[in-house]
Amino acid sequence: MTDYKDKNREDLLKVVSQKREALRLFRFGGAGSRTRNTREGRTLRKEIAQILTELRSREIASVAKTK
C-alpha cells in the first residue's frame, strides 16, 4: 500500500484521476474478451477511497485550524 500522507494535494488528485481511469478501463475495456484479475477492480476502488479519505481529512483539519 502506498502511503498517501506524504504526498501533496495535487499529486493525490492526479493519482485519483489515474486510478479512476484505470477502473473505467477495467470495467469497460475488452468487454470480457480476456481473462483478467477480478480483484483488480476491488483494489482500485479501495485505493481511490483511501486517497479521497486522506484528502477529506486534510480538508477537515484545515477548517479546524482556521476556527
mmCIF file of C-alpha atoms in Angstrom:
data_model
loop_
_atom_site.group_PDB
_atom_site.id
_atom_site.type_symbol
_atom_site.label_atom_id
_atom_site.label_comp_id
_atom_site.label_asym_id
_atom_site.label_seq_id
_atom_site.Cartn_x
_atom_site.Cartn_y
_atom_site.Cartn_z
ATOM 1 C CA MET A 1 0.000 0.000 0.000
ATOM 2 C CA THR A 2 1.268 3.428 -0.883
ATOM 3 C CA ASP A 3 1.476 5.948 1.925
ATOM 4 C CA TYR A 4 -0.703 8.818 0.766
ATOM 5 C CA LYS A 5 0.011 11.018 3.794
ATOM 6 C CA ASP A 6 3.396 12.034 2.370
ATOM 7 C CA LYS A 7 2.028 13.331 -0.942
ATOM 8 C CA ASN A 8 0.725 16.816 -1.572
ATOM 9 C CA ARG A 9 -2.833 17.589 -2.671
ATOM 10 C CA GLU A 10 -2.038 17.997 -6.373
ATOM 11 C CA ASP A 11 -0.267 14.638 -6.517
ATOM 12 C CA LEU A 12 -3.183 12.944 -4.780
ATOM 13 C CA LEU A 13 -5.682 14.451 -7.207
ATOM 14 C CA LYS A 14 -3.552 13.261 -10.111
ATOM 15 C CA VAL A 15 -3.357 9.742 -8.668
ATOM 16 C CA VAL A 16 -7.141 9.649 -8.114
ATOM 17 C CA SER A 17 -7.686 10.649 -11.717
ATOM 18 C CA GLN A 18 -5.342 7.908 -12.936
ATOM 19 C CA LYS A 19 -6.968 5.283 -10.705
ATOM 20 C CA ARG A 20 -10.454 6.267 -11.869
ATOM 21 C CA GLU A 21 -9.361 5.969 -15.493
ATOM 22 C CA ALA A 22 -7.821 2.558 -14.771
ATOM 23 C CA LEU A 23 -11.070 1.453 -13.110
ATOM 24 C CA ARG A 24 -13.086 2.674 -16.095
ATOM 25 C CA LEU A 25 -10.853 0.750 -18.477
ATOM 26 C CA PHE A 26 -11.095 -2.314 -16.265
ATOM 27 C CA ARG A 27 -14.890 -2.196 -16.318
ATOM 28 C CA PHE A 28 -15.485 -1.354 -19.961
ATOM 29 C CA GLY A 29 -12.291 -2.214 -21.806
ATOM 30 C CA GLY A 30 -12.262 -5.519 -23.598
ATOM 31 C CA ALA A 31 -15.821 -6.377 -22.511
ATOM 32 C CA GLY A 32 -14.737 -9.712 -21.068
ATOM 33 C CA SER A 33 -12.713 -10.747 -24.081
ATOM 34 C CA ARG A 34 -9.676 -11.554 -21.995
ATOM 35 C CA THR A 35 -9.130 -13.313 -18.715
ATOM 36 C CA ARG A 36 -8.434 -10.739 -16.067
ATOM 37 C CA ASN A 37 -7.748 -10.425 -12.401
ATOM 38 C CA THR A 38 -11.178 -9.914 -10.830
ATOM 39 C CA ARG A 39 -9.611 -8.451 -7.686
ATOM 40 C CA GLU A 40 -8.166 -5.563 -9.670
ATOM 41 C CA GLY A 41 -11.458 -3.647 -9.638
ATOM 42 C CA ARG A 42 -11.860 -4.053 -5.899
ATOM 43 C CA THR A 43 -8.272 -2.981 -5.288
ATOM 44 C CA LEU A 44 -8.681 0.123 -7.445
ATOM 45 C CA ARG A 45 -11.890 1.106 -5.637
ATOM 46 C CA LYS A 46 -10.196 0.702 -2.251
ATOM 47 C CA GLU A 47 -7.198 2.800 -3.299
ATOM 48 C CA ILE A 48 -9.486 5.554 -4.622
ATOM 49 C CA ALA A 49 -11.400 5.530 -1.330
ATOM 50 C CA GLN A 50 -8.173 5.732 0.691
ATOM 51 C CA ILE A 51 -6.969 8.744 -1.286
ATOM 52 C CA LEU A 52 -10.319 10.531 -1.055
ATOM 53 C CA THR A 53 -10.412 9.844 2.687
ATOM 54 C CA GLU A 54 -6.962 11.379 3.094
ATOM 55 C CA LEU A 55 -7.994 14.451 1.073
ATOM 56 C CA ARG A 56 -11.141 14.877 3.162
ATOM 57 C CA SER A 57 -9.275 14.524 6.462
ATOM 58 C CA ARG A 58 -6.843 17.229 5.343
ATOM 59 C CA GLU A 59 -9.769 19.477 4.414
ATOM 60 C CA ILE A 60 -11.378 18.982 7.818
ATOM 61 C CA ALA A 61 -8.059 19.624 9.582
ATOM 62 C CA SER A 62 -7.516 22.875 7.693
ATOM 63 C CA VAL A 63 -11.005 24.099 8.579
ATOM 64 C CA ALA A 64 -10.435 23.205 12.232
ATOM 65 C CA LYS A 65 -7.188 25.208 12.254
ATOM 66 C CA THR A 66 -8.891 28.337 10.953
ATOM 67 C CA LYS A 67 -11.555 28.320 13.697
#
